[in-house]
PDB file of C-alpha atoms in Angstrom:
ATOM      1  CA  MET A   1      10.382   3.420   9.817  1.00 61.00           C
ATOM      2  CA  TRP A   2      11.941   6.567  10.490  1.00 73.00           C
ATOM      3  CA  GLN A   3      14.526   4.899   9.186  1.00 78.00           C
ATOM      4  CA  SER A   4      13.337   3.729   6.099  1.00 76.00           C
ATOM      5  CA  ILE A   5      11.383   7.646   5.280  1.00 75.00           C
ATOM      6  CA  LYS A   6      15.144   8.866   5.385  1.00 78.00           C
ATOM      7  CA  ARG A   7      17.063   6.510   3.010  1.00 78.00           C
ATOM      8  CA  THR A   8      13.836   7.009   0.695  1.00 77.00           C
ATOM      9  CA  LYS A   9      13.772  11.085   1.408  1.00 76.00           C
ATOM     10  CA  MET A  10      17.675  10.791   0.317  1.00 79.00           C
ATOM     11  CA  LYS A  11      17.659   9.270  -3.243  1.00 79.00           C
ATOM     12  CA  LEU A  12      15.219  12.041  -3.406  1.00 77.00           C
ATOM     13  CA  LEU A  13      15.665  15.534  -5.531  1.00 81.00           C
ATOM     14  CA  MET A  14      14.774  18.335  -4.117  1.00 80.00           C
ATOM     15  CA  PRO A  15      11.573  18.972  -5.664  1.00 79.00           C
ATOM     16  CA  ARG A  16      10.221  16.145  -5.141  1.00 77.00           C
ATOM     17  CA  ASN A  17      12.017  15.899  -1.256  1.00 78.00           C
ATOM     18  CA  THR A  18      10.090  19.118  -0.539  1.00 84.00           C
ATOM     19  CA  PHE A  19       6.650  17.771  -1.609  1.00 79.00           C
ATOM     20  CA  VAL A  20       7.045  14.707  -0.213  1.00 79.00           C
ATOM     21  CA  ALA A  21       7.385  16.681   3.128  1.00 82.00           C
ATOM     22  CA  LYS A  22       4.617  18.850   2.364  1.00 82.00           C
ATOM     23  CA  VAL A  23       2.411  15.447   1.867  1.00 80.00           C
ATOM     24  CA  MET A  24       3.635  13.980   5.550  1.00 81.00           C
ATOM     25  CA  PHE A  25       3.267  17.365   7.295  1.00 82.00           C
ATOM     26  CA  ASP A  26      -0.383  18.306   5.716  1.00 81.00           C
ATOM     27  CA  GLU A  27       0.960  21.270   4.480  1.00 85.00           C
ATOM     28  CA  LEU A  28       0.320  20.835   0.151  1.00 83.00           C
ATOM     29  CA  PRO A  29      -1.339  24.267  -1.009  1.00 86.00           C
ATOM     30  CA  VAL A  30      -4.873  23.409  -1.165  1.00 86.00           C
ATOM     31  CA  GLY A  31      -7.745  25.115  -1.828  1.00 88.00           C
ATOM     32  CA  ASP A  32      -8.227  25.213   2.432  1.00 88.00           C
ATOM     33  CA  ARG A  33      -4.750  26.566   2.731  1.00 86.00           C
ATOM     34  CA  LEU A  34      -4.728  29.291   0.293  1.00 87.00           C
ATOM     35  CA  ASN A  35      -8.251  30.604   0.774  1.00 87.00           C
ATOM     36  CA  PHE A  36      -6.428  31.264   4.847  1.00 88.00           C
ATOM     37  CA  PHE A  37      -3.773  33.182   2.942  1.00 86.00           C
ATOM     38  CA  ASP A  38      -5.463  35.383   0.382  1.00 89.00           C
ATOM     39  CA  PRO A  39      -9.349  34.940   1.253  1.00 89.00           C
ATOM     40  CA  THR A  40     -10.227  35.578  -2.573  1.00 91.00           C
ATOM     41  CA  GLU A  41      -8.883  32.233  -3.275  1.00 89.00           C
ATOM     42  CA  SER A  42     -11.709  29.289  -3.236  1.00 91.00           C
ATOM     43  CA  PRO A  43     -11.703  26.871  -0.664  1.00 91.00           C
ATOM     44  CA  LEU A  44     -13.734  24.638  -2.680  1.00 92.00           C
ATOM     45  CA  CYS A  45     -12.249  21.888  -4.964  1.00 89.00           C
ATOM     46  CA  ARG A  46     -11.741  22.782  -8.214  1.00 86.00           C
ATOM     47  CA  CYS A  47     -12.846  19.111  -9.716  1.00 87.00           C
ATOM     48  CA  CYS A  48     -16.459  18.661  -7.556  1.00 89.00           C
ATOM     49  CA  ASN A  49     -17.224  22.460  -6.516  1.00 89.00           C
ATOM     50  CA  VAL A  50     -19.032  21.562  -3.633  1.00 90.00           C
ATOM     51  CA  HIS A  51     -16.497  20.289  -0.496  1.00 91.00           C
ATOM     52  CA  VAL A  52     -13.679  22.414   0.472  1.00 92.00           C
ATOM     53  CA  GLU A  53     -10.427  21.035  -0.748  1.00 90.00           C
ATOM     54  CA  THR A  54      -7.875  19.717   2.188  1.00 90.00           C
ATOM     55  CA  GLN A  55      -5.265  17.749   1.776  1.00 86.00           C
ATOM     56  CA  THR A  56      -7.657  14.729   2.886  1.00 88.00           C
ATOM     57  CA  HIS A  57     -10.107  15.700   0.187  1.00 88.00           C
ATOM     58  CA  LEU A  58      -7.762  14.744  -2.081  1.00 83.00           C
ATOM     59  CA  TYR A  59      -7.782  11.189  -1.652  1.00 82.00           C
ATOM     60  CA  GLN A  60     -11.261  11.060  -1.533  1.00 87.00           C
ATOM     61  CA  CYS A  61     -12.920  13.713  -4.187  1.00 88.00           C
ATOM     62  CA  PRO A  62     -16.051  11.500  -5.410  1.00 89.00           C
ATOM     63  CA  ASN A  63     -15.384  13.077  -8.519  1.00 89.00           C
ATOM     64  CA  ASN A  64     -14.717  10.499 -11.536  1.00 89.00           C
ATOM     65  CA  GLN A  65     -12.384  12.474 -13.270  1.00 88.00           C
ATOM     66  CA  CYS A  66     -10.070  12.996  -9.774  1.00 86.00           C
ATOM     67  CA  LYS A  67     -10.660   9.205  -9.412  1.00 86.00           C
ATOM     68  CA  SER A  68      -9.077   8.264 -12.694  1.00 86.00           C
ATOM     69  CA  GLN A  69      -6.276  10.668 -12.099  1.00 85.00           C
ATOM     70  CA  ARG A  70      -5.597   9.345  -9.040  1.00 82.00           C
ATOM     71  CA  LEU A  71      -4.930   5.682 -10.369  1.00 83.00           C
ATOM     72  CA  ARG A  72      -3.196   7.043 -13.753  1.00 84.00           C
ATOM     73  CA  CYS A  73      -0.925   8.810 -11.032  1.00 81.00           C
ATOM     74  CA  TRP A  74      -1.085   5.893  -8.390  1.00 78.00           C
ATOM     75  CA  ILE A  75       0.417   3.839 -11.683  1.00 80.00           C
ATOM     76  CA  LYS A  76       3.264   5.543 -12.440  1.00 80.00           C
ATOM     77  CA  CYS A  77       4.626   6.377  -9.057  1.00 73.00           C
ATOM     78  CA  CYS A  78       4.919   2.299  -8.458  1.00 73.00           C
ATOM     79  CA  LYS A  79       6.289   2.316 -12.092  1.00 74.00           C
ATOM     80  CA  VAL A  80       8.845   4.992 -10.856  1.00 70.00           C
ATOM     81  CA  ILE A  81       9.714   3.875  -7.520  1.00 66.00           C
ATOM     82  CA  LEU A  82       9.869   0.490  -8.544  1.00 66.00           C
ATOM     83  CA  ALA A  83      11.765   0.867 -11.914  1.00 68.00           C
ATOM     84  CA  GLY A  84      14.395  -1.605 -12.309  1.00 61.00           C
ATOM     85  CA  HIS A  85      14.050  -2.486  -8.470  1.00 62.00           C
ATOM     86  CA  ASN A  86      12.344  -5.212  -6.734  1.00 65.00           C
ATOM     87  CA  VAL A  87      10.610  -4.786  -3.676  1.00 66.00           C
ATOM     88  CA  ARG A  88      12.435  -6.776  -1.564  1.00 67.00           C
ATOM     89  CA  ASP A  89      16.233  -4.615  -2.634  1.00 70.00           C
ATOM     90  CA  PHE A  90      13.815  -1.526  -2.644  1.00 65.00           C
ATOM     91  CA  LEU A  91      12.935  -2.150   1.028  1.00 67.00           C
ATOM     92  CA  HIS A  92      16.668  -3.772   1.434  1.00 71.00           C
ATOM     93  CA  LEU A  93      14.415  -6.953   2.400  1.00 72.00           C
ATOM     94  CA  PRO A  94      16.495  -9.896   2.790  1.00 75.00           C
ATOM     95  CA  PRO A  95      15.980 -12.402   0.269  1.00 74.00           C
ATOM     96  CA  ARG A  96      12.823 -14.820   0.793  1.00 67.00           C
ATOM     97  CA  PRO A  97      13.959 -18.681   1.529  1.00 68.00           C
ATOM     98  CA  GLN A  98      11.653 -19.917  -0.914  1.00 65.00           C
ATOM     99  CA  PRO A  99      10.504 -18.903  -4.238  1.00 60.00           C
ATOM    100  CA  TRP A 100       6.926 -16.748  -4.233  1.00 57.00           C
ATOM    101  CA  GLN A 101       4.093 -19.255  -5.169  1.00 54.00           C
ATOM    102  CA  ARG A 102       6.045 -22.207  -5.550  1.00 55.00           C
ATOM    103  CA  SER A 103       2.251 -23.945  -5.962  1.00 55.00           C
ATOM    104  CA  GLN A 104      -0.985 -22.953  -6.185  1.00 56.00           C
ATOM    105  CA  ASP A 105      -2.068 -23.543  -2.693  1.00 60.00           C
ATOM    106  CA  HIS A 106      -1.655 -19.739  -2.324  1.00 68.00           C
ATOM    107  CA  ARG A 107      -4.982 -18.762  -4.430  1.00 75.00           C
ATOM    108  CA  ALA A 108      -7.431 -18.353  -1.297  1.00 78.00           C
ATOM    109  CA  VAL A 109      -4.942 -16.211   0.118  1.00 80.00           C
ATOM    110  CA  HIS A 110      -4.455 -14.302  -3.503  1.00 81.00           C
ATOM    111  CA  ALA A 111      -7.872 -14.093  -3.055  1.00 83.00           C
ATOM    112  CA  PHE A 112      -8.962 -12.735   0.481  1.00 85.00           C
ATOM    113  CA  MET A 113      -6.095 -10.155  -0.793  1.00 85.00           C
ATOM    114  CA  GLN A 114      -8.370  -8.876  -3.616  1.00 86.00           C
ATOM    115  CA  LYS A 115     -11.451  -8.876  -1.603  1.00 88.00           C
ATOM    116  CA  ALA A 116      -9.197  -6.731   1.152  1.00 87.00           C
ATOM    117  CA  ILE A 117      -8.388  -4.889  -1.542  1.00 87.00           C
ATOM    118  CA  VAL A 118     -11.435  -3.597  -2.976  1.00 87.00           C
ATOM    119  CA  ALA A 119     -13.064  -3.730   0.897  1.00 87.00           C
ATOM    120  CA  GLN A 120     -10.069  -0.949   1.673  1.00 85.00           C
ATOM    121  CA  HIS A 121     -10.850   0.898  -1.310  1.00 85.00           C
ATOM    122  CA  ARG A 122     -14.286   1.120  -0.408  1.00 86.00           C
ATOM    123  CA  ILE A 123     -13.532   2.865   3.198  1.00 85.00           C
ATOM    124  CA  GLY A 124      -9.864   4.717   1.618  1.00 84.00           C
ATOM    125  CA  TRP A 125      -6.568   3.978   1.335  1.00 83.00           C
ATOM    126  CA  ASP A 126      -6.121   7.578   3.734  1.00 81.00           C
ATOM    127  CA  LYS A 127      -7.898   5.583   6.490  1.00 80.00           C
ATOM    128  CA  PHE A 128      -5.725   2.662   5.735  1.00 78.00           C
ATOM    129  CA  LEU A 129      -2.890   4.942   6.708  1.00 77.00           C
ATOM    130  CA  ALA A 130      -4.404   6.066   9.568  1.00 78.00           C
ATOM    131  CA  GLY A 131      -5.101   2.867  10.921  1.00 80.00           C
ATOM    132  CA  PHE A 132      -8.650   2.186  10.012  1.00 82.00           C
ATOM    133  CA  LEU A 133      -8.532  -1.147   8.268  1.00 85.00           C
ATOM    134  CA  SER A 134     -11.375  -3.099   6.508  1.00 86.00           C
ATOM    135  CA  PRO A 135     -12.553  -6.478   8.663  1.00 89.00           C
ATOM    136  CA  ALA A 136     -11.176  -7.824   5.330  1.00 89.00           C
ATOM    137  CA  TRP A 137      -7.640  -7.675   6.202  1.00 87.00           C
ATOM    138  CA  GLU A 138      -8.422  -9.770   9.653  1.00 89.00           C
ATOM    139  CA  ALA A 139     -10.293 -12.374   7.644  1.00 88.00           C
ATOM    140  CA  LEU A 140      -6.917 -12.457   5.104  1.00 87.00           C
ATOM    141  CA  LYS A 141      -4.980 -12.954   8.108  1.00 88.00           C
ATOM    142  CA  MET A 142      -6.831 -15.824   9.282  1.00 87.00           C
ATOM    143  CA  VAL A 143      -6.377 -17.691   5.899  1.00 86.00           C
ATOM    144  CA  THR A 144      -2.923 -16.547   6.059  1.00 85.00           C
ATOM    145  CA  LYS A 145      -2.726 -18.451   9.216  1.00 85.00           C
ATOM    146  CA  GLN A 146      -4.399 -21.569   7.800  1.00 84.00           C
ATOM    147  CA  GLN A 147      -2.626 -21.905   5.132  1.00 81.00           C
ATOM    148  CA  LYS A 148       0.713 -21.799   6.143  1.00 81.00           C
ATOM    149  CA  LYS A 149      -0.560 -24.631   8.884  1.00 82.00           C
ATOM    150  CA  SER A 150      -1.029 -26.699   6.425  1.00 79.00           C
ATOM    151  CA  THR A 151       2.024 -25.770   4.305  1.00 77.00           C
ATOM    152  CA  ASN A 152       5.070 -26.590   7.529  1.00 77.00           C
ATOM    153  CA  GLN A 153       2.282 -29.587   8.198  1.00 79.00           C
ATOM    154  CA  ARG A 154       2.425 -30.898   4.081  1.00 76.00           C
ATOM    155  CA  LYS A 155       7.177 -30.411   4.521  1.00 77.00           C
ATOM    156  CA  ASN A 156       6.451 -32.202   7.789  1.00 78.00           C
ATOM    157  CA  GLU A 157       4.945 -35.221   5.475  1.00 79.00           C
ATOM    158  CA  GLU A 158       7.523 -35.144   3.130  1.00 78.00           C
ATOM    159  CA  GLU A 159       9.709 -34.885   5.766  1.00 78.00           C
ATOM    160  CA  GLN A 160       8.967 -37.846   7.432  1.00 79.00           C
ATOM    161  CA  ARG A 161       8.681 -39.753   4.029  1.00 78.00           C
ATOM    162  CA  LEU A 162      11.818 -38.853   3.483  1.00 76.00           C
ATOM    163  CA  ILE A 163      14.009 -40.161   6.437  1.00 76.00           C
ATOM    164  CA  GLU A 164      11.065 -43.746   6.042  1.00 79.00           C
ATOM    165  CA  ASN A 165      12.063 -43.696   2.495  1.00 76.00           C
ATOM    166  CA  SER A 166      16.319 -43.348   3.604  1.00 72.00           C
ATOM    167  CA  LYS A 167      15.971 -46.193   5.793  1.00 66.00           C
TER     168      LYS A 167
END
């Protein structure tokens, strides 16, 4: 994991690299931190004015403007990161042995994936990164295993048919 982080950070310009390091080590200049160094600075969140602004609160502020801004930023970051890249290339993964979703068999997996994403969104993605996963991910894992089993079984049956037809 650290090698991936190192490779990714090496591609960033210094200001972005500094920002990423501050995020990783919980050192962003949020209200709570600023108030610690300057008591005249308010520790409250500037969006909701209810909660103390911590780095965690930045990812969870219930204010609708904050939520939509986070979503816009997330989309923009994903577009920047993946601009001109395939995710597999970006992560230095080997090519797939077969094309993605050749058949319609993966609809159930896709549906469970959507449910898992929605469930995790309710809990919070910061919790996901901290290891607190929605139970929907386990359901997705089970459906994926079943799907893989049935796909392998179908492949074996096709191979048997080809062998019998070639005789």
